[in-house]
Short mmCIF file of C-alpha atoms in Angstrom, two decimals:
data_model
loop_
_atom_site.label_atom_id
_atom_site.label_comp_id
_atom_site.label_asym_id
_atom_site.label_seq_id
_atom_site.Cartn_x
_atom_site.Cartn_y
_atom_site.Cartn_z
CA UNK A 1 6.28 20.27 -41.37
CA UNK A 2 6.99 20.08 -37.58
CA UNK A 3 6.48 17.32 -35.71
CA UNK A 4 3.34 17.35 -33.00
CA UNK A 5 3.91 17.37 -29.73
CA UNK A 6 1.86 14.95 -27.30
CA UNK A 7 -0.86 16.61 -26.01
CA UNK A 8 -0.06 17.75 -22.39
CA UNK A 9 -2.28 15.67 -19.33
CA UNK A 10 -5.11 17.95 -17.81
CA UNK A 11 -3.67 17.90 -14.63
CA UNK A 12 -0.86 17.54 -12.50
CA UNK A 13 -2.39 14.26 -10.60
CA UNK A 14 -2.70 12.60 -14.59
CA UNK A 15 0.52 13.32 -15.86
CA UNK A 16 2.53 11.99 -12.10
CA UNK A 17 -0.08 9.09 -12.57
CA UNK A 18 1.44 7.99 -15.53
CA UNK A 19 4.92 8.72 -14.91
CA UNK A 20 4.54 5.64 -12.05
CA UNK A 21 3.52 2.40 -13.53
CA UNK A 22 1.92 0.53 -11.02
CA UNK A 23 2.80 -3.38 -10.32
CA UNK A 24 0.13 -5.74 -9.66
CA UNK A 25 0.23 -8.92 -7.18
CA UNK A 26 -0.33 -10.82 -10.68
CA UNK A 27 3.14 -9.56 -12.22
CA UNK A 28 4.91 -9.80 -8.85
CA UNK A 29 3.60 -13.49 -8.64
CA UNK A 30 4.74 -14.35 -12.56
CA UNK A 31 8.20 -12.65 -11.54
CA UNK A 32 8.37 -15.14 -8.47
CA UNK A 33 7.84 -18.06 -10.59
CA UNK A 34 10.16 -17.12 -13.15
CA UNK A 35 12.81 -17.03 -10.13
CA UNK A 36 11.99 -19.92 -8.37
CA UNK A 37 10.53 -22.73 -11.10
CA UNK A 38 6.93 -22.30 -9.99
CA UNK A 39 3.53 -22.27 -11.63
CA UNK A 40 2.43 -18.56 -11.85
CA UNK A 41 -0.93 -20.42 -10.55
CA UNK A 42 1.11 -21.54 -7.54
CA UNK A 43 3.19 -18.10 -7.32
CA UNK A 44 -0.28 -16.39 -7.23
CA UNK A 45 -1.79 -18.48 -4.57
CA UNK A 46 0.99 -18.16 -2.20
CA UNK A 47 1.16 -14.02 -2.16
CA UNK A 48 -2.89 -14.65 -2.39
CA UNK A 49 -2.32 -16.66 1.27
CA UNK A 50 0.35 -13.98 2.42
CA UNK A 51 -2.07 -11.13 1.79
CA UNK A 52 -5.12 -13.42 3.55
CA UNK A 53 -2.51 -14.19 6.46
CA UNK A 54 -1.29 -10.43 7.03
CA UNK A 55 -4.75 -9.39 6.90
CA UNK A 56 -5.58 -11.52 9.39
CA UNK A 57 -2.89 -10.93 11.97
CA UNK A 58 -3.79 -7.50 11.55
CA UNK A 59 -7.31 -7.44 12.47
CA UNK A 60 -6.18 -9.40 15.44
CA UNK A 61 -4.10 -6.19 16.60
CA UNK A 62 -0.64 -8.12 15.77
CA UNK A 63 2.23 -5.85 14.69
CA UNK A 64 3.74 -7.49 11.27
CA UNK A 65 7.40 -7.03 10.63
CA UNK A 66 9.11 -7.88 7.44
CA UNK A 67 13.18 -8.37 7.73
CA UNK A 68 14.44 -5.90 4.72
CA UNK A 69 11.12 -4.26 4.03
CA UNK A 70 9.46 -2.79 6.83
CA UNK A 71 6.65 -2.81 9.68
CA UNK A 72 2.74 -2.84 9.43
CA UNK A 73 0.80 -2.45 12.29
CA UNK A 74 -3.07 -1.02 13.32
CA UNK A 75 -2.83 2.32 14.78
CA UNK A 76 -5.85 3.68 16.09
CA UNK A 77 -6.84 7.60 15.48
CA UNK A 78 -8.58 9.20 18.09
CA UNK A 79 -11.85 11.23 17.71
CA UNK A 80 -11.06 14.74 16.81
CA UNK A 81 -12.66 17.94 15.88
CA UNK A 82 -12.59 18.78 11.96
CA UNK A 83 -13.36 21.09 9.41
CA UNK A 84 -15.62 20.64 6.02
CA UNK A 85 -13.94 22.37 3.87
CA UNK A 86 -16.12 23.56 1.53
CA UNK A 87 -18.71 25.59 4.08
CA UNK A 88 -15.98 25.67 6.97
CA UNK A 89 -18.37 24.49 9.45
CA UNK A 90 -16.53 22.73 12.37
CA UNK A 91 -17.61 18.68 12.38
CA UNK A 92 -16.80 15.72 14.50
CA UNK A 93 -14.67 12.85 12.77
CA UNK A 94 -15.50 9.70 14.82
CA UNK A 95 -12.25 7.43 15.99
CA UNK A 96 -10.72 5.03 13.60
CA UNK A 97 -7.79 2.67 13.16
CA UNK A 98 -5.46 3.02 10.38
CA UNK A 99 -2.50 0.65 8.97
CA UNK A 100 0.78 2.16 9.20
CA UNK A 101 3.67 1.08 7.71
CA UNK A 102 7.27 1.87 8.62
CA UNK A 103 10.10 1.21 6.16
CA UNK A 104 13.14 -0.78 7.05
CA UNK A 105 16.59 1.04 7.19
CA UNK A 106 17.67 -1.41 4.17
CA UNK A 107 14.35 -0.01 2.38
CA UNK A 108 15.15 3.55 2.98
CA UNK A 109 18.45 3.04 2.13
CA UNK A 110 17.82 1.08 -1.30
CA UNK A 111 15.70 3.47 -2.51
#
């Protein structure tokens, strides 16, 4: 008898969604305190505080750079003249702001 093969993902989206497992700030934190003798508990609470802090800075309109992985920084999108796309009728998309990131050159280059 011949062996089955795995049934084939319904889409393109599912099978690249499972081709890229995701990391979580949980296993980056228990990574961090296998590296550096911490708690995961205290590992957890200090990317916790980094993500509160970045947040924060952002909001205030602060630009955020990280030596050796990039640049986040608000970017505001003006008000602009759209489409709907399933009855093509033409509709106004109010302004917004937007967080863009920009990788490093060591990023870029690492990857």
């Amino acid at each position: 008898m011949a062996a089955k093969k795995p049934a084939a993902p319904a889409t393109a989206a599912a099978a690249k969604a499972k081709a890229i497992p995701t990391v979580t700030l949980k296993q980056l934190a228990a990574g961090l305190a296998e590296g550096h003798e911490l708690s995961k508990r205290a590992a957890e609470a200090i990317l916790n505080d980094l993500v509160e802090t970045v947040t924060k800075r952002l909001k205030k309109g602060e630009k955020i750079r990280l030596t050796g992985l990039g640049i986040l920084q608000v970017k505001a999108r003006p008000a602009r003249l759209g489409r709907n796309p399933a009855t093509g009728e033409q509709i106004k998309i109010k302004a917004s702001k937007k967080v863009a990131f920009r990788p490093a050159k060591e990023l870029k280059e690492a990857v």
